Tab-separated table of C-alpha atoms and ligand atoms in Angstrom:
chain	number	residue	atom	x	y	z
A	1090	UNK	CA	-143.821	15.707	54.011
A	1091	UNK	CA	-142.633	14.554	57.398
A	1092	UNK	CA	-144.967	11.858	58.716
A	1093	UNK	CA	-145.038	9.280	62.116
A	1094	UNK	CA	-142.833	7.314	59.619
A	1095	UNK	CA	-140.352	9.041	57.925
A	1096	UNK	CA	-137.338	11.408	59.154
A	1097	UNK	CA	-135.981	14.362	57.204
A	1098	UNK	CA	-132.891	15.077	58.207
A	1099	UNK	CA	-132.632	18.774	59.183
A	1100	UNK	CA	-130.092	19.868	56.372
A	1101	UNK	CA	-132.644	17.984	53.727
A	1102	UNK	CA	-135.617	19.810	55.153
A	1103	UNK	CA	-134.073	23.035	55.030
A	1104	UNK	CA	-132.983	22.910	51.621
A	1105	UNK	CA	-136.505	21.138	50.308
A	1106	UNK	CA	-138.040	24.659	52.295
A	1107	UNK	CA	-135.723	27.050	50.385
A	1108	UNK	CA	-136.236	25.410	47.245
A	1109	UNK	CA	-132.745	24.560	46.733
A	1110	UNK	CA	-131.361	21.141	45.751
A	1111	UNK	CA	-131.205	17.671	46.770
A	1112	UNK	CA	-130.057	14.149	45.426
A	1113	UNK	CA	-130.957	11.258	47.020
A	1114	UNK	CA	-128.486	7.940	47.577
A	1115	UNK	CA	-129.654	4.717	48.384
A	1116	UNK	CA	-128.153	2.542	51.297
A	1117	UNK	CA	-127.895	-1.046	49.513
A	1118	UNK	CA	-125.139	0.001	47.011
A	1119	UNK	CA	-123.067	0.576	51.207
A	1120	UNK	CA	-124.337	-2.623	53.354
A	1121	UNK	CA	-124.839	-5.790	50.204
A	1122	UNK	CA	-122.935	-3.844	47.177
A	1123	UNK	CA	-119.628	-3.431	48.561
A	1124	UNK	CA	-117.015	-4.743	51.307
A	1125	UNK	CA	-116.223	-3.021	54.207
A	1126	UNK	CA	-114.712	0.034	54.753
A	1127	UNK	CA	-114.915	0.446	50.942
A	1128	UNK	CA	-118.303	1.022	51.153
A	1129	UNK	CA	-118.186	3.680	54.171
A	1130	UNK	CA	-115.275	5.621	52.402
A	1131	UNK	CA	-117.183	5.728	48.900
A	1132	UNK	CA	-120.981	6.410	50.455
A	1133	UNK	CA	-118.913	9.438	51.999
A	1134	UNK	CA	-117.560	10.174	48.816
A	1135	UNK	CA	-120.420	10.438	47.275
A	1136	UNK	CA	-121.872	12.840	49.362
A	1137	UNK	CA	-118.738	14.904	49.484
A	1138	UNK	CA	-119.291	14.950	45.733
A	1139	UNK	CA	-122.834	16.040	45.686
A	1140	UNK	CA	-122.057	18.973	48.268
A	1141	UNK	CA	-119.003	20.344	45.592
A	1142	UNK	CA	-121.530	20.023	42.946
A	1143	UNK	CA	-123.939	22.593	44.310
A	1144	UNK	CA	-126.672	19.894	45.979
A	1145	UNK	CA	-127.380	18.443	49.297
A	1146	UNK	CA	-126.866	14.590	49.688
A	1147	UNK	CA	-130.133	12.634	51.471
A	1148	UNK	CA	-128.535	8.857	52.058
A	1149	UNK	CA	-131.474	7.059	52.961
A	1150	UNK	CA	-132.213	3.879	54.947
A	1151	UNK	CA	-134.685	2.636	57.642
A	1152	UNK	CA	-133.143	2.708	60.919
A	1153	UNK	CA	-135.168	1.417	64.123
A	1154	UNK	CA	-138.009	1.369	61.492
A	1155	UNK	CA	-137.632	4.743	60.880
A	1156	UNK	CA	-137.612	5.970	57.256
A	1157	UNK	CA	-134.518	8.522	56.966
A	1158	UNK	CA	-133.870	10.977	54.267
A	1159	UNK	CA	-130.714	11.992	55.067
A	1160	UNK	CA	-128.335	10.287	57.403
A	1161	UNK	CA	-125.738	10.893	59.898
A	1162	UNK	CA	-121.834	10.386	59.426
A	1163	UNK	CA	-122.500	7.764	62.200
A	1164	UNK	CA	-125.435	6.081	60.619
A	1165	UNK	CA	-123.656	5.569	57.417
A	1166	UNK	CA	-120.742	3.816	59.085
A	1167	UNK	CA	-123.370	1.686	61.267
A	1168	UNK	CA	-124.519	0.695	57.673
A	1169	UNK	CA	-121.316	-0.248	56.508
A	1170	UNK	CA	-119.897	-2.018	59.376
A	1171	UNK	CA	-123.140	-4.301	59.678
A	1172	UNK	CA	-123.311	-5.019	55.890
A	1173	UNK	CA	-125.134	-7.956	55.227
A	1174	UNK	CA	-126.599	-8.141	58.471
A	1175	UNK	CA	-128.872	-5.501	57.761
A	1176	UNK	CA	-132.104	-6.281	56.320
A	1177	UNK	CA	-131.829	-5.428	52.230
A	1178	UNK	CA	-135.186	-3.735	52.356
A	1179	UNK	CA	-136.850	-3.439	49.298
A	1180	UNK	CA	-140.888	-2.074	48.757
A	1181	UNK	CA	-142.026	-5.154	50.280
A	1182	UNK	CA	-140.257	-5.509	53.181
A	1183	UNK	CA	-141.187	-1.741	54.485
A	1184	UNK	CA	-144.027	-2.529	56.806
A	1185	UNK	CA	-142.017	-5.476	58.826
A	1186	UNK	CA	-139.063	-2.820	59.378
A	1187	UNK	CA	-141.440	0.032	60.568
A	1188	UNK	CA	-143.837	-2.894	62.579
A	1189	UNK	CA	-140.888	-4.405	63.981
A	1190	UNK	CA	-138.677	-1.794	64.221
A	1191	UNK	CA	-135.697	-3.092	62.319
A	1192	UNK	CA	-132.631	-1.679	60.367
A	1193	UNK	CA	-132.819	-1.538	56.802
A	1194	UNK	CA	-130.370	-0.888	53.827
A	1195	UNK	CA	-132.873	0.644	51.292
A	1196	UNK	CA	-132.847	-0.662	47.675
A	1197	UNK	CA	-133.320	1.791	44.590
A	1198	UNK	CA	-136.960	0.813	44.649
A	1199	UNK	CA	-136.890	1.312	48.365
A	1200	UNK	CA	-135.041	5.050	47.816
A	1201	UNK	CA	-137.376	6.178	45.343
A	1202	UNK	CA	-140.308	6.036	48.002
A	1203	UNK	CA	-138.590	7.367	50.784
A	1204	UNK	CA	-137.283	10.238	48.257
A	1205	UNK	CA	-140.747	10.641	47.082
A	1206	UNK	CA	-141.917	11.042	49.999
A	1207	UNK	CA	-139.896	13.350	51.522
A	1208	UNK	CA	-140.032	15.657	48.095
A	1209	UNK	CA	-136.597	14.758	46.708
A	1210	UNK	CA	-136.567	14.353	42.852
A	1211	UNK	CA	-133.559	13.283	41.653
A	1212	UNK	CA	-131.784	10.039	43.030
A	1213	UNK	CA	-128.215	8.603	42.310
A	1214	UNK	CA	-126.910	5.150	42.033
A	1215	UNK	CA	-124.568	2.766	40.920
A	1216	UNK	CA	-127.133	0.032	39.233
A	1217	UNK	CA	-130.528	-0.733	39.277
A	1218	UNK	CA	-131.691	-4.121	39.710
A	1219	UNK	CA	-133.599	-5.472	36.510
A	1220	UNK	CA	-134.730	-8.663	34.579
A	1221	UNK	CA	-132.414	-11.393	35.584
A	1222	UNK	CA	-130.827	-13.409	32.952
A	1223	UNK	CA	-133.592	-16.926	32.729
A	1224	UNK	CA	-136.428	-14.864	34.141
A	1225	UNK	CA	-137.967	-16.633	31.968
A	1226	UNK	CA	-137.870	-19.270	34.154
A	1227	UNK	CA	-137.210	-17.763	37.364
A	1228	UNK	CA	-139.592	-14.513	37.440
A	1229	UNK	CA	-136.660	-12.835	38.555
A	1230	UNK	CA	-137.491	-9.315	38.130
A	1231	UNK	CA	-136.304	-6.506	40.396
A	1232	UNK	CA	-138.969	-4.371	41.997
A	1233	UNK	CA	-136.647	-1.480	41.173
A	1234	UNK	CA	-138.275	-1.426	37.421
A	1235	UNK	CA	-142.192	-1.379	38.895
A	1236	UNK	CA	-141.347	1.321	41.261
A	1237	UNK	CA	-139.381	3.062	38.078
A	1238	UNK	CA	-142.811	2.486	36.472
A	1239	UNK	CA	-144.646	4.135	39.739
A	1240	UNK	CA	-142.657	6.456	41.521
A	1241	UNK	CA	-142.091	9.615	39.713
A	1242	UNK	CA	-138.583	10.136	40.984
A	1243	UNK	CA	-135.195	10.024	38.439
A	1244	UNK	CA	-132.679	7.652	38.807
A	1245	UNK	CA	-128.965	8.545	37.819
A	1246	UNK	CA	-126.948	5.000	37.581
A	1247	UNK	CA	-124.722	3.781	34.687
A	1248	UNK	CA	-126.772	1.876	32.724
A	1249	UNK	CA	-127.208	-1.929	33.303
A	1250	UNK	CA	-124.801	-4.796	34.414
A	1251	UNK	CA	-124.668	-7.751	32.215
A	1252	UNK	CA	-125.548	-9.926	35.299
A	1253	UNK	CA	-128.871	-8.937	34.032
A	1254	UNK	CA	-130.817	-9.751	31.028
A	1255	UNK	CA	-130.442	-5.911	29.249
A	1256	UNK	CA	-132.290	-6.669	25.677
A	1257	UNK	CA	-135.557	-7.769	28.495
A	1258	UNK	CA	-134.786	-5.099	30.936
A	1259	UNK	CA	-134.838	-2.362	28.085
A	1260	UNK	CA	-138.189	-4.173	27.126
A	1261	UNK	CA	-139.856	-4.220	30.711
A	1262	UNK	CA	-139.017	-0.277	30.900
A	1263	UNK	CA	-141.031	0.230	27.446
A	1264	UNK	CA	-144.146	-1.936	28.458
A	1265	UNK	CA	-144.038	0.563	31.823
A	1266	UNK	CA	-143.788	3.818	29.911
A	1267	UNK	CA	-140.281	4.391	31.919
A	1268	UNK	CA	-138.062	6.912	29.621
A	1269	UNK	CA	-134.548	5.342	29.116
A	1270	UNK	CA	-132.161	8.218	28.634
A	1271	UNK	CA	-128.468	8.320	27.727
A	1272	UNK	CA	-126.495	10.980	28.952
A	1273	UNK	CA	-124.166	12.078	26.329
A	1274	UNK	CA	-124.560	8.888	24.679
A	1275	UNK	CA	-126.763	6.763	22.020
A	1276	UNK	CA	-126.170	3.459	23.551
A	1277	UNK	CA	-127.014	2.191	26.777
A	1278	UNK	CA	-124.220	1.911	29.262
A	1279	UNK	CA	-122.741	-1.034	30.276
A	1280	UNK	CA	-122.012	-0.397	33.867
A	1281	UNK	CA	-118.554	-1.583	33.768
A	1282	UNK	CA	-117.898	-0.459	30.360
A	1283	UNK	CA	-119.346	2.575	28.388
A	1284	UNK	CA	-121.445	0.904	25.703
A	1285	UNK	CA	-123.481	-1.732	24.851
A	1286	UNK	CA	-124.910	-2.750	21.380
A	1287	UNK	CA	-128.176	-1.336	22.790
A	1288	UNK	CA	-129.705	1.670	22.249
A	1289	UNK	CA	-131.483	4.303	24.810
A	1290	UNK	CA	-135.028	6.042	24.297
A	1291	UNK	CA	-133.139	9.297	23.901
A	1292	UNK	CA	-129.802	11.036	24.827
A	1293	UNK	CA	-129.304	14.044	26.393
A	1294	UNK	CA	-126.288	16.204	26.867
A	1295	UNK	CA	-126.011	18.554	29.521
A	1296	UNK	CA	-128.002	18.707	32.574
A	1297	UNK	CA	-130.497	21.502	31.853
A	1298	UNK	CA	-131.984	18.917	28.870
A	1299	UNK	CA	-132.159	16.172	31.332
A	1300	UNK	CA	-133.706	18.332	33.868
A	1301	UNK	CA	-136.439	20.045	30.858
A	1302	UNK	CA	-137.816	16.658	30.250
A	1303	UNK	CA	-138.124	15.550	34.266
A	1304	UNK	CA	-139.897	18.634	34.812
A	1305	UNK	CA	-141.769	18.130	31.557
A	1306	UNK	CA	-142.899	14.723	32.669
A	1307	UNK	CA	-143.848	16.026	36.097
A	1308	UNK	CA	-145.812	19.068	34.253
A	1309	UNK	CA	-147.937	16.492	31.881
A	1310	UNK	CA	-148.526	14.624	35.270
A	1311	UNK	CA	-147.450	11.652	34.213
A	1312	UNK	CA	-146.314	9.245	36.987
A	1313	UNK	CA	-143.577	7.362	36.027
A	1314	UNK	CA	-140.580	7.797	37.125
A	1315	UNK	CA	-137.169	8.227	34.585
A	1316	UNK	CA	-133.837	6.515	33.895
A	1317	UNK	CA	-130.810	8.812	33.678
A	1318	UNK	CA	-128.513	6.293	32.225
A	1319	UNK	CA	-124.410	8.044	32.593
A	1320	UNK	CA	-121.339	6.035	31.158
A	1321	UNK	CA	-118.585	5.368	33.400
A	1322	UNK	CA	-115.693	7.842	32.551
A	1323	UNK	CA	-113.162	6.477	29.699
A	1324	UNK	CA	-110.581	6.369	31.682
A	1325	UNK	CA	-112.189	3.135	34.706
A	1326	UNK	CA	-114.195	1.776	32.053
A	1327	UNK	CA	-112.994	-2.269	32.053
A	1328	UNK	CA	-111.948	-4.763	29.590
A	1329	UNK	CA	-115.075	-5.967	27.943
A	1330	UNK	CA	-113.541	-9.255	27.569
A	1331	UNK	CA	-112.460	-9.133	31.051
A	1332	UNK	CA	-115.839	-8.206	32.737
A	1333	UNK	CA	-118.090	-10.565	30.708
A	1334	UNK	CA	-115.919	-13.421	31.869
A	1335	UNK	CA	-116.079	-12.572	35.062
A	1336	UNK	CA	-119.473	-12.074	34.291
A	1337	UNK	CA	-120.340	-15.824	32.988
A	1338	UNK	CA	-118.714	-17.460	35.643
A	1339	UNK	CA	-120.970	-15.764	38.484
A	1340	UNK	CA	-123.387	-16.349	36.788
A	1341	UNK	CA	-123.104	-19.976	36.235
A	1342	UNK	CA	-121.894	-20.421	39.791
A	1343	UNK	CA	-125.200	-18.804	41.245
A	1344	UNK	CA	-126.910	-21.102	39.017
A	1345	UNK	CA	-125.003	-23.881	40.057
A	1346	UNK	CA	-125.751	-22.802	43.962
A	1347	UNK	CA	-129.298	-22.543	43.571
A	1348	UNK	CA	-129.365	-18.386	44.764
A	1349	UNK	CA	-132.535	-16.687	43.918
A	1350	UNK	CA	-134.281	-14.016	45.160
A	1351	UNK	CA	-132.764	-10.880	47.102
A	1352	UNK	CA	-129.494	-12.964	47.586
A	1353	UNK	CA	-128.927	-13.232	44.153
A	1354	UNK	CA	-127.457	-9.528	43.449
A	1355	UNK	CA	-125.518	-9.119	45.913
A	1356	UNK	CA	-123.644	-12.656	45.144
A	1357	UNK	CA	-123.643	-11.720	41.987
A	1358	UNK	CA	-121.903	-8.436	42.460
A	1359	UNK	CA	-119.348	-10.232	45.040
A	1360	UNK	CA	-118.482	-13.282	42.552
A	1361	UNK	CA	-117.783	-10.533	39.738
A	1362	UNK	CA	-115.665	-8.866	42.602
A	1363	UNK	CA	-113.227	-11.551	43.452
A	1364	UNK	CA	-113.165	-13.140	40.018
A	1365	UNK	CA	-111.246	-9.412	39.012
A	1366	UNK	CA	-109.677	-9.379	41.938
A	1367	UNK	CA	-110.757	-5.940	43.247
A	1368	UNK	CA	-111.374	-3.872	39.760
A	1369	UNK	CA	-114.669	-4.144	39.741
A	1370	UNK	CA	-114.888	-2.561	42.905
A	1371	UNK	CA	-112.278	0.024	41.783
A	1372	UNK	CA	-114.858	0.500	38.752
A	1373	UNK	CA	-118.019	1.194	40.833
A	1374	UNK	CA	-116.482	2.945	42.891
A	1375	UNK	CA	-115.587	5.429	40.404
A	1376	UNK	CA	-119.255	4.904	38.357
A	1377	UNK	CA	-121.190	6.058	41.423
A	1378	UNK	CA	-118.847	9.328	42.121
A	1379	UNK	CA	-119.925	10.290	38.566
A	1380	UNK	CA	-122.777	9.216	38.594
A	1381	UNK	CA	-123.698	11.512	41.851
A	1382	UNK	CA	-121.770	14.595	39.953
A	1383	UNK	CA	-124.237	14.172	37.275
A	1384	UNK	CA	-127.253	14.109	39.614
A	1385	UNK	CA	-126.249	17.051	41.564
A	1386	UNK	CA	-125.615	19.075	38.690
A	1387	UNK	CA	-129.547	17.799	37.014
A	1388	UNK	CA	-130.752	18.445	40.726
A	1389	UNK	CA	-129.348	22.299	40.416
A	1390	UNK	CA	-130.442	22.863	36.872
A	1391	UNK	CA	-134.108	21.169	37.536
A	1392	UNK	CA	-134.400	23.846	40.683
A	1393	UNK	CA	-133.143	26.611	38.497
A	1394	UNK	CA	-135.530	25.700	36.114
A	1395	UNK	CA	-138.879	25.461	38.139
B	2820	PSU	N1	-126.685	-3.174	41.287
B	2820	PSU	C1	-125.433	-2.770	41.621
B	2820	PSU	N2	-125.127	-2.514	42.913
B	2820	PSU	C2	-126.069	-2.639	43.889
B	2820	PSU	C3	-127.390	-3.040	43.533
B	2820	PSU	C4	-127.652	-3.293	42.230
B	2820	PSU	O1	-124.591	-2.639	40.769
B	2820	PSU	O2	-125.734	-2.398	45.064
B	2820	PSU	C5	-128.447	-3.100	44.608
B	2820	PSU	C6	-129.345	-1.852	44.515
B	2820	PSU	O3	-129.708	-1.468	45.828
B	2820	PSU	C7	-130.563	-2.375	43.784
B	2820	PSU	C8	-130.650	-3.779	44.316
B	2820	PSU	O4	-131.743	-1.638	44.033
B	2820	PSU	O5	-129.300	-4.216	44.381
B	2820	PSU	C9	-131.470	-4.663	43.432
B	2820	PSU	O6	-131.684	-5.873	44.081
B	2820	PSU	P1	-132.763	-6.889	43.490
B	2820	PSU	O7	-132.228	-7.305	42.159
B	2820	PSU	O8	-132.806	-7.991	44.492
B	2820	PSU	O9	-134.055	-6.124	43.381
B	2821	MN	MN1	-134.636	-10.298	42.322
């Protein structure tokens, strides 16, 4: 539903009409989650992929306090090029950008509402944010999992990064009633790696199951969104050993620093980045492309299926 506030690109609008489908992409993952022109190259990418999987990509982000679902070639490279220097806009920092008219990259949390809004279902993503290793402490907890808990919207990412506390994550998504589903897999995905000792809610393996229980939550009207969780593919998966290193030591460094709040993912992800020198990014790089196959694939067989 177009609105004073929000922008549906033409494309997205046409294809929410016809009843055909869409996947929506977030716009953090291009300005904070990845150097440039890495990030321009792979948010392009990703869309390319959607398209040859049968879907229409809707990139989202708030530009001139607009909300957009669905951006221009141009608008994704303004994105990139600016990277941190765009606002990382999360739920609460929505009414400043449209009040002040601001750019901002949108978070997951950020992407589900604009996608909700606009009618898209199905979103894809590298990672969600989640429970921060000593949230204990810290009360670091992404707004990602409330709006997973809120916003009935699936999210396609692989699984969760071990710069987070996963045992408390997995927990949080319980208390919320947020369905944790593996796809093609019993254990939750490690982002960087296939596996972890944890397991999902449920596994699923082929699109039209995943798409059966989205539209079955949607049908009992229940309001929560759902976690699509997809393992990176064998053959970019990283050294465990490697990763968690890499791992503990930007972690202990952002400790050390004192970073906290929004800052701390995106130093996170950057630390993990130069400690590997580079195959990380090569990693979600390739996560994200598979990730937005998957999607567009759930997105056709959900459409198919209503
Ligand atoms: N995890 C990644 N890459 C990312 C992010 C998370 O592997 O780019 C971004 C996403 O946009 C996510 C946000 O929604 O970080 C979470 O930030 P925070 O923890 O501050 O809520
Ligand atoms: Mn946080």
């Amino acid at each position: 539903m177009e609105s004073k506030y929000l922008e549906i690109a033409p494309e997205v609008q046409k294809a929410l009409a016809d009843g055909t489908p869409v996947v929506a992409l977030e716009s953090t993952i291009i300005s904070h989650g990845m150097p440039y022109p890495q990030n321009v190259e792979t948010a392009l990418k990703v869309e390319e992929i959607v398209r040859e999987n049968g879907a229409v990509p809707a990139t989202t982000a708030i530009i001139g306090g607009k909300l957009k679902c669905g951006l221009k070639k141009e608008e994704i490279e303004y994105l990139g090029k600016k990277g941190l220097e765009v606002t990382k806009c999360s739920r609460r920092d929505i009414p400043m950008a449209i009040a002040r008219g601001f750019d901002g990259a949108t978070t997951v949390a950020t992407t589900m509402i604009i996608a909700n809004m606009a009618g898209v279902s199905i979103f894809a993503t590298g990672g969600i944010g989640g429970v921060h290793r000593g949230a204990q402490e810290t009360m670091d907890i992404s707004a990602d999992l409330e709006e997973l808990a809120n916003t009935p919207v699936m999210v396609v990412c692989a699984g969760a990064k071990a710069i987070l506390d996963i045992p408390l994550t997995l927990e949080y998504l319980e208390t919320k009633g947020v369905p944790v589903i593996g796809y093609g897999t019993d254990n939750l995905p490690a982002f960087y790696t296939r596996g972890s000792q944890f397991k999902v809610d449920y596994r699923v393996d082929s699109p039209e199951e995943a798409a059966k229980a989205f539209e079955a939550q949607r049908g009992a009207g229940l309001h929560t969104g759902m976690l699509l969780t997809n393992p990176i593919p064998e053959e970019f998966s990283m050294d465990e050993d490697t990763i968690n290193g890499a791992i503990e030591s930007a972690v202990k460094e952002a400790e050390e620093k004192g970073i906290k709040g929004k800052e701390s993912t995106p130093f996170l992800l950057a630390k993990v980045k130069d400690i590997t020198a580079g195959s990380s990014l090569d990693a979600n790089i390739q996560l994200v492309f598979n990730n937005a196959k998957v999607a567009a694939q759930i997105a056709k067989a959900y459409c198919e299926g209503k």
